[in-house]
C-alpha cells in the first residue's frame, strides 16, 4: 500500500508544533479524503423519466460526445490531483461527488487514464432527483475498502411538498475501512438556495439523524459528512441543525467539527463565487472521534490534521466578466471547456504507524 510517511521532523518544518514536543522520531501515515461538485456530469443519452434534455445533442447545451469526453478528462484531471500536495502520486483515498447523472458517467470517469492509473472504483445508487443528478463516491481500493452502501431518502414534512412529489437527492452513505478502521461517509447535495433555508435546515436535521444511527450501531465508527450543502458553514442548516461547530474544543459528543468554517470566516475565501463574493458550500465535516481536543496528541487512530480548498490556476477564469471565478463548463450559453462552478475540498488525516 502506497502511503506518505511523515517524520516528527517534518511536523516541525510544516508547523504542527503541538505534535512536536518530544524528541523521539515517530512515523505517521497520512491520508486524504475529498469532495467535488462535478457540475452537471451528464452523458449524451436520455435517461427515461429524467429531465436531462438540455444535456442531449439536440438540447440547449448541444451536449455531444466531444463535449462529454472533454468534461470527463477535465474532471479526472482534478480528481487525480486532489490530495497530491501532501501525498504526491497517491492523492485521495476517496472522493465524494455530486451532480453526476448515472453509473455510466462514473464508470466513464474511472476509465479516464488519470484515474485508471490508480485503479479507481465507484459507488452509486440511482436517486429520485427530477433532473437525474446524483451523489456518488470514487475510491482507491488500495486505500479504502467498501463494505456497504445505502441511499437514505430526503423526507419532506410539509403536506404541500408531499402532494407535489418534490423528490430530491438523498443522503448517499458508504461504510468501509480506511487505515484499518471503520469509517462511514455521508455524501450530500442539499436543496438549492431557491428552495429556501427551511429545506436545507430540514436536510441538516436528517443528516444528523443518519450520523447518529451510524454511531449507535458502532460508537467507534468515524463519520465524514461531505457535500454541496448550498449553505455556508455559519448558516443554520450546518451550525445548528447538523451541529457542525467551528472549533474542536467546542464540539460536544453529539455534534461535529467543521474545519471549513474559519476558511470562510477568517480567510474570506471559499469554493464558489457570486457577484464577487465567496461562499463555501462544499464542506467535509467530522465526528468528534476524528479530532483531538486541546492538550491531547493521540494519533493511535485516525485524526484530523488539516483541510484545504483545492486550487489550481487552470480552475479559474482568467479574463472577462467572470475573471477570478471558478471556470465552469458553460457560461452565458457558451461552452468554455471548463471544470466546475465549485472548487474541490480536501481533508488530511494522520495515524501513527
Short mmCIF file of C-alpha atoms in Angstrom, two decimals:
data_model
loop_
_atom_site.label_atom_id
_atom_site.label_comp_id
_atom_site.label_asym_id
_atom_site.label_seq_id
_atom_site.Cartn_x
_atom_site.Cartn_y
_atom_site.Cartn_z
CA UNK A 1 0.00 0.00 0.00
CA UNK A 2 1.41 3.36 -1.01
CA UNK A 3 1.34 5.78 1.90
CA UNK A 4 3.12 9.01 2.63
CA UNK A 5 5.32 8.71 5.69
CA UNK A 6 5.88 11.79 7.78
CA UNK A 7 8.53 12.09 10.46
CA UNK A 8 8.37 14.18 13.59
CA UNK A 9 10.94 16.47 11.99
CA UNK A 10 8.56 17.04 9.11
CA UNK A 11 5.88 18.12 11.55
CA UNK A 12 8.23 20.75 12.94
CA UNK A 13 9.03 22.03 9.46
CA UNK A 14 5.40 22.42 8.50
CA UNK A 15 4.33 23.96 11.76
CA UNK A 16 2.41 21.24 13.54
CA UNK A 17 4.11 22.36 16.71
CA UNK A 18 1.56 20.87 19.08
CA UNK A 19 2.58 17.44 17.89
CA UNK A 20 6.31 18.00 18.01
CA UNK A 21 7.19 18.27 21.66
CA UNK A 22 9.21 15.12 22.28
CA UNK A 23 12.48 14.33 20.60
CA UNK A 24 11.80 10.73 19.61
CA UNK A 25 11.32 10.19 15.90
CA UNK A 26 7.89 8.80 15.11
CA UNK A 27 6.38 7.84 11.81
CA UNK A 28 2.90 8.71 10.66
CA UNK A 29 0.77 7.69 7.73
CA UNK A 30 -1.17 10.48 6.05
CA UNK A 31 -4.46 10.02 4.22
CA UNK A 32 -6.55 12.40 2.17
CA UNK A 33 -10.30 12.42 1.56
CA UNK A 34 -12.14 14.88 -0.65
CA UNK A 35 -15.35 16.19 -2.14
CA UNK A 36 -16.05 17.72 -5.55
CA UNK A 37 -19.24 19.03 -7.17
CA UNK A 38 -18.74 17.93 -10.79
CA UNK A 39 -21.26 20.47 -12.14
CA UNK A 40 -23.58 18.55 -14.41
CA UNK A 41 -21.61 15.50 -15.46
CA UNK A 42 -24.20 14.16 -17.93
CA UNK A 43 -23.76 11.63 -20.69
CA UNK A 44 -25.31 12.29 -24.11
CA UNK A 45 -28.27 9.90 -23.85
CA UNK A 46 -31.71 10.43 -22.35
CA UNK A 47 -32.50 8.65 -19.08
CA UNK A 48 -36.14 7.64 -19.00
CA UNK A 49 -38.19 9.71 -16.55
CA UNK A 50 -35.46 12.33 -16.02
CA UNK A 51 -35.41 15.95 -17.18
CA UNK A 52 -31.98 15.76 -18.78
CA UNK A 53 -32.97 17.25 -22.13
CA UNK A 54 -30.61 20.25 -22.00
CA UNK A 55 -27.72 17.76 -21.92
CA UNK A 56 -28.57 15.96 -25.15
CA UNK A 57 -27.04 16.64 -28.59
CA UNK A 58 -30.20 18.45 -29.69
CA UNK A 59 -30.70 20.19 -26.32
CA UNK A 60 -29.97 23.69 -25.09
CA UNK A 61 -26.28 22.94 -24.43
CA UNK A 62 -25.74 20.91 -27.65
CA UNK A 63 -24.18 18.28 -25.43
CA UNK A 64 -22.32 15.92 -27.74
CA UNK A 65 -19.63 13.26 -27.42
CA UNK A 66 -16.84 15.81 -27.89
CA UNK A 67 -18.04 17.96 -25.01
CA UNK A 68 -18.72 14.90 -22.86
CA UNK A 69 -15.23 13.48 -23.46
CA UNK A 70 -13.64 16.82 -22.60
CA UNK A 71 -15.72 17.07 -19.44
CA UNK A 72 -14.61 13.59 -18.35
CA UNK A 73 -10.96 14.41 -18.97
CA UNK A 74 -11.21 17.71 -17.08
CA UNK A 75 -12.91 16.12 -14.09
CA UNK A 76 -10.42 13.25 -13.99
CA UNK A 77 -7.51 15.70 -14.06
CA UNK A 78 -8.79 17.49 -10.96
CA UNK A 79 -9.77 14.34 -9.10
CA UNK A 80 -6.35 12.77 -9.72
CA UNK A 81 -4.57 15.85 -8.35
CA UNK A 82 -6.67 16.28 -5.21
CA UNK A 83 -4.61 15.37 -2.16
CA UNK A 84 -1.31 15.28 -4.03
CA UNK A 85 0.03 18.43 -2.38
CA UNK A 86 0.71 16.21 0.65
CA UNK A 87 0.55 12.80 -0.99
CA UNK A 88 2.23 13.08 -4.42
CA UNK A 89 1.42 10.14 -6.65
CA UNK A 90 -1.19 8.89 -4.19
CA UNK A 91 -3.90 11.51 -3.73
CA UNK A 92 -7.23 10.86 -2.07
CA UNK A 93 -8.37 7.55 -0.62
CA UNK A 94 -11.93 8.51 -1.55
CA UNK A 95 -13.75 11.49 -3.01
CA UNK A 96 -17.46 12.18 -2.66
CA UNK A 97 -19.01 13.69 -5.78
CA UNK A 98 -22.29 15.38 -6.64
CA UNK A 99 -24.13 16.39 -9.82
CA UNK A 100 -23.40 13.18 -11.69
CA UNK A 101 -26.15 11.72 -13.86
CA UNK A 102 -25.70 7.98 -13.52
CA UNK A 103 -23.40 4.99 -13.10
CA UNK A 104 -22.30 5.15 -16.74
CA UNK A 105 -20.83 8.62 -16.14
CA UNK A 106 -18.93 7.37 -13.09
CA UNK A 107 -17.63 4.34 -14.97
CA UNK A 108 -16.53 6.54 -17.89
CA UNK A 109 -14.83 8.80 -15.35
CA UNK A 110 -12.95 5.91 -13.72
CA UNK A 111 -11.87 4.79 -17.20
CA UNK A 112 -10.02 8.05 -17.78
CA UNK A 113 -6.24 7.47 -17.79
CA UNK A 114 -5.63 9.73 -14.79
CA UNK A 115 -7.92 7.65 -12.55
CA UNK A 116 -7.40 4.29 -14.21
CA UNK A 117 -3.71 4.50 -13.32
CA UNK A 118 -4.75 4.22 -9.65
CA UNK A 119 -7.47 1.65 -10.33
CA UNK A 120 -10.21 3.98 -9.07
CA UNK A 121 -13.64 2.42 -8.49
CA UNK A 122 -17.01 3.97 -7.69
CA UNK A 123 -20.14 3.52 -5.60
CA UNK A 124 -23.50 4.82 -6.76
CA UNK A 125 -27.22 4.29 -6.22
CA UNK A 126 -29.69 5.85 -8.65
CA UNK A 127 -31.67 8.55 -6.86
CA UNK A 128 -35.07 10.20 -7.35
CA UNK A 129 -33.91 13.70 -8.38
CA UNK A 130 -36.04 15.02 -11.23
CA UNK A 131 -33.06 16.26 -13.25
CA UNK A 132 -31.31 12.98 -12.68
CA UNK A 133 -28.29 14.29 -10.76
CA UNK A 134 -26.98 12.02 -8.01
CA UNK A 135 -24.21 11.78 -5.46
CA UNK A 136 -21.55 9.09 -5.60
CA UNK A 137 -18.20 8.04 -4.18
CA UNK A 138 -14.96 7.43 -6.05
CA UNK A 139 -12.31 5.48 -4.18
CA UNK A 140 -8.87 3.96 -4.43
CA UNK A 141 -9.33 0.28 -3.45
CA UNK A 142 -5.73 0.02 -2.27
CA UNK A 143 -6.57 2.56 0.45
CA UNK A 144 -10.30 2.24 1.10
CA UNK A 145 -12.39 -0.95 1.23
CA UNK A 146 -16.15 -0.63 0.72
CA UNK A 147 -18.37 -2.73 2.97
CA UNK A 148 -21.87 -1.49 2.20
CA UNK A 149 -23.79 1.38 0.59
CA UNK A 150 -27.27 2.81 1.08
CA UNK A 151 -29.25 5.81 -0.12
CA UNK A 152 -31.23 7.36 2.72
CA UNK A 153 -34.08 9.41 1.20
CA UNK A 154 -34.62 13.09 1.87
CA UNK A 155 -38.05 13.20 3.52
CA UNK A 156 -40.37 16.18 3.14
CA UNK A 157 -42.52 17.09 6.13
CA UNK A 158 -44.92 19.70 4.74
CA UNK A 159 -48.08 18.25 3.23
CA UNK A 160 -47.88 20.58 0.23
CA UNK A 161 -44.40 19.26 -0.61
CA UNK A 162 -45.54 15.66 -0.29
CA UNK A 163 -48.51 16.33 -2.57
CA UNK A 164 -46.28 17.98 -5.20
CA UNK A 165 -43.92 14.97 -5.18
CA UNK A 166 -40.75 17.08 -4.98
CA UNK A 167 -38.36 14.20 -4.68
CA UNK A 168 -34.74 15.24 -4.49
CA UNK A 169 -31.30 13.88 -3.73
CA UNK A 170 -30.96 11.69 -0.67
CA UNK A 171 -28.01 11.02 1.62
CA UNK A 172 -25.64 8.55 -0.05
CA UNK A 173 -23.96 6.60 2.74
CA UNK A 174 -20.94 4.35 2.30
CA UNK A 175 -19.31 2.34 5.08
CA UNK A 176 -15.91 0.73 4.80
CA UNK A 177 -12.37 0.52 6.09
CA UNK A 178 -9.67 3.18 5.95
CA UNK A 179 -6.31 2.62 7.65
CA UNK A 180 -7.74 -0.48 9.30
CA UNK A 181 -10.58 1.49 10.90
CA UNK A 182 -14.34 1.53 10.43
CA UNK A 183 -15.39 4.74 8.69
CA UNK A 184 -18.63 5.91 7.09
CA UNK A 185 -19.15 8.66 4.56
CA UNK A 186 -22.43 10.54 4.06
CA UNK A 187 -22.35 12.32 0.68
CA UNK A 188 -24.93 15.09 0.40
CA UNK A 189 -26.32 17.66 -2.02
CA UNK A 190 -28.88 19.73 -0.15
CA UNK A 191 -31.75 21.62 -1.83
CA UNK A 192 -30.81 24.76 -3.74
CA UNK A 193 -30.85 28.33 -2.46
CA UNK A 194 -34.02 28.90 -4.47
CA UNK A 195 -35.84 26.38 -2.29
CA UNK A 196 -35.46 28.42 0.88
CA UNK A 197 -33.49 27.90 4.10
CA UNK A 198 -36.15 25.68 5.70
CA UNK A 199 -35.43 22.82 3.29
CA UNK A 200 -31.72 22.86 3.98
CA UNK A 201 -32.32 23.07 7.73
CA UNK A 202 -34.54 20.02 7.37
CA UNK A 203 -31.72 18.35 5.46
CA UNK A 204 -29.25 19.18 8.22
CA UNK A 205 -31.50 17.51 10.79
CA UNK A 206 -31.83 14.42 8.63
CA UNK A 207 -28.08 14.16 8.06
CA UNK A 208 -27.61 14.38 11.81
CA UNK A 209 -30.09 11.51 12.28
CA UNK A 210 -28.17 9.37 9.76
CA UNK A 211 -24.91 10.15 11.54
CA UNK A 212 -26.42 9.31 14.92
CA UNK A 213 -27.73 5.98 13.64
CA UNK A 214 -24.28 5.05 12.35
CA UNK A 215 -22.74 5.82 15.74
CA UNK A 216 -25.49 3.95 17.54
CA UNK A 217 -24.58 0.84 15.54
CA UNK A 218 -20.87 1.35 16.21
CA UNK A 219 -19.74 4.13 18.58
CA UNK A 220 -16.19 3.70 17.29
CA UNK A 221 -17.19 4.41 13.69
CA UNK A 222 -15.62 7.58 12.31
CA UNK A 223 -18.11 9.51 10.22
CA UNK A 224 -17.45 12.05 7.48
CA UNK A 225 -20.31 14.23 6.26
CA UNK A 226 -19.40 15.81 2.95
CA UNK A 227 -21.15 17.55 0.13
CA UNK A 228 -22.52 20.63 -1.53
CA UNK A 229 -24.64 21.99 1.29
CA UNK A 230 -25.91 25.04 -0.64
CA UNK A 231 -25.24 26.89 2.61
CA UNK A 232 -22.17 28.34 4.26
CA UNK A 233 -20.77 26.77 7.46
CA UNK A 234 -22.28 29.55 9.58
CA UNK A 235 -25.81 29.07 8.23
CA UNK A 236 -28.44 27.49 10.44
CA UNK A 237 -28.62 24.22 8.49
CA UNK A 238 -24.98 23.48 9.24
CA UNK A 239 -24.24 25.20 12.54
CA UNK A 240 -27.47 24.39 14.37
CA UNK A 241 -29.41 21.66 12.56
CA UNK A 242 -26.37 19.46 11.88
CA UNK A 243 -24.45 20.80 14.88
CA UNK A 244 -21.24 21.40 12.91
CA UNK A 245 -19.09 23.68 15.06
CA UNK A 246 -16.12 25.88 14.17
CA UNK A 247 -13.71 25.00 16.99
CA UNK A 248 -12.68 21.49 18.02
CA UNK A 249 -12.76 22.30 21.73
CA UNK A 250 -16.39 23.48 21.46
CA UNK A 251 -17.68 20.25 19.89
CA UNK A 252 -19.91 18.19 22.17
CA UNK A 253 -20.17 14.42 21.83
CA UNK A 254 -23.38 14.65 19.77
CA UNK A 255 -22.04 17.39 17.47
CA UNK A 256 -19.46 17.58 14.68
CA UNK A 257 -16.42 19.64 13.75
CA UNK A 258 -16.44 21.74 10.57
CA UNK A 259 -12.83 22.63 9.65
CA UNK A 260 -14.01 24.79 6.74
CA UNK A 261 -15.87 27.28 8.91
CA UNK A 262 -12.87 29.52 9.51
CA UNK A 263 -11.65 29.39 5.92
CA UNK A 264 -14.66 31.48 5.00
CA UNK A 265 -15.00 33.41 8.28
CA UNK A 266 -11.33 34.35 8.71
CA UNK A 267 -9.62 33.82 5.35
CA UNK A 268 -12.59 35.24 3.42
CA UNK A 269 -12.36 32.70 0.64
CA UNK A 270 -14.45 29.73 -0.38
CA UNK A 271 -15.42 27.26 -3.08
CA UNK A 272 -17.76 29.28 -5.31
CA UNK A 273 -18.14 32.94 -6.15
CA UNK A 274 -21.22 35.01 -6.89
CA UNK A 275 -21.23 38.76 -7.64
CA UNK A 276 -17.63 38.96 -6.48
CA UNK A 277 -18.35 37.35 -3.10
CA UNK A 278 -17.09 33.95 -1.98
CA UNK A 279 -19.33 31.29 -0.48
CA UNK A 280 -18.19 27.97 0.93
CA UNK A 281 -20.96 25.47 0.22
CA UNK A 282 -18.59 22.49 -0.20
CA UNK A 283 -17.64 21.07 3.17
CA UNK A 284 -16.27 17.97 4.90
CA UNK A 285 -17.47 17.66 8.49
CA UNK A 286 -16.13 15.24 11.11
CA UNK A 287 -17.41 13.38 14.15
CA UNK A 288 -15.51 14.17 17.40
CA UNK A 289 -13.62 10.86 17.36
CA UNK A 290 -11.71 12.17 14.32
CA UNK A 291 -10.32 15.08 16.33
CA UNK A 292 -8.07 15.76 19.29
CA UNK A 293 -9.05 18.43 21.77
CA UNK A 294 -6.51 20.89 23.12
CA UNK A 295 -3.70 19.27 25.06
CA UNK A 296 -4.15 15.81 23.52
CA UNK A 297 -1.85 14.22 20.96
CA UNK A 298 -3.41 10.81 20.46
CA UNK A 299 -2.66 9.70 16.92
CA UNK A 300 -3.01 6.00 17.61
CA UNK A 301 -6.18 6.18 15.49
CA UNK A 302 -7.09 8.34 12.52
CA UNK A 303 -7.23 12.01 13.42
CA UNK A 304 -7.84 15.27 11.58
CA UNK A 305 -4.71 17.16 10.56
CA UNK A 306 -5.69 19.97 8.22
CA UNK A 307 -8.07 20.96 5.43
CA UNK A 308 -7.74 22.58 2.05
CA UNK A 309 -9.78 24.28 -0.64
CA UNK A 310 -8.06 22.72 -3.64
CA UNK A 311 -6.84 25.37 -6.09
CA UNK A 312 -5.00 25.24 -9.39
CA UNK A 313 -4.61 28.14 -11.82
CA UNK A 314 -6.40 26.22 -14.56
CA UNK A 315 -9.57 26.04 -12.43
CA UNK A 316 -10.18 29.80 -12.72
CA UNK A 317 -11.45 32.21 -15.35
CA UNK A 318 -8.55 34.39 -16.44
CA UNK A 319 -10.43 37.08 -18.36
CA UNK A 320 -13.78 38.68 -18.98
CA UNK A 321 -16.72 39.44 -16.71
CA UNK A 322 -16.16 36.37 -14.55
CA UNK A 323 -12.39 36.70 -14.12
CA UNK A 324 -11.35 35.11 -10.83
CA UNK A 325 -14.39 32.81 -10.67
CA UNK A 326 -14.11 29.03 -10.99
CA UNK A 327 -14.09 28.17 -14.70
CA UNK A 328 -17.28 26.29 -15.38
CA UNK A 329 -18.35 24.13 -18.31
CA UNK A 330 -20.81 26.68 -19.74
CA UNK A 331 -21.42 30.37 -19.07
CA UNK A 332 -23.89 32.60 -20.84
CA UNK A 333 -24.73 29.81 -23.26
CA UNK A 334 -21.10 29.48 -24.33
CA UNK A 335 -19.11 26.25 -23.91
CA UNK A 336 -15.94 27.18 -22.01
CA UNK A 337 -14.48 23.66 -21.86
CA UNK A 338 -14.04 24.34 -18.16
CA UNK A 339 -14.34 22.34 -14.98
CA UNK A 340 -16.97 23.27 -12.40
CA UNK A 341 -18.54 26.30 -10.77
CA UNK A 342 -17.31 24.84 -7.47
CA UNK A 343 -13.78 24.20 -6.21
CA UNK A 344 -12.97 20.86 -4.55
CA UNK A 345 -12.15 20.44 -0.86
CA UNK A 346 -9.76 18.04 0.88
CA UNK A 347 -9.22 16.91 4.46
CA UNK A 348 -5.93 15.34 5.55
CA UNK A 349 -5.74 12.73 8.33
CA UNK A 350 -2.85 11.25 10.30
CA UNK A 351 -2.27 7.98 12.08
CA UNK A 352 0.83 6.85 13.95
CA UNK A 353 2.41 3.77 12.44
#
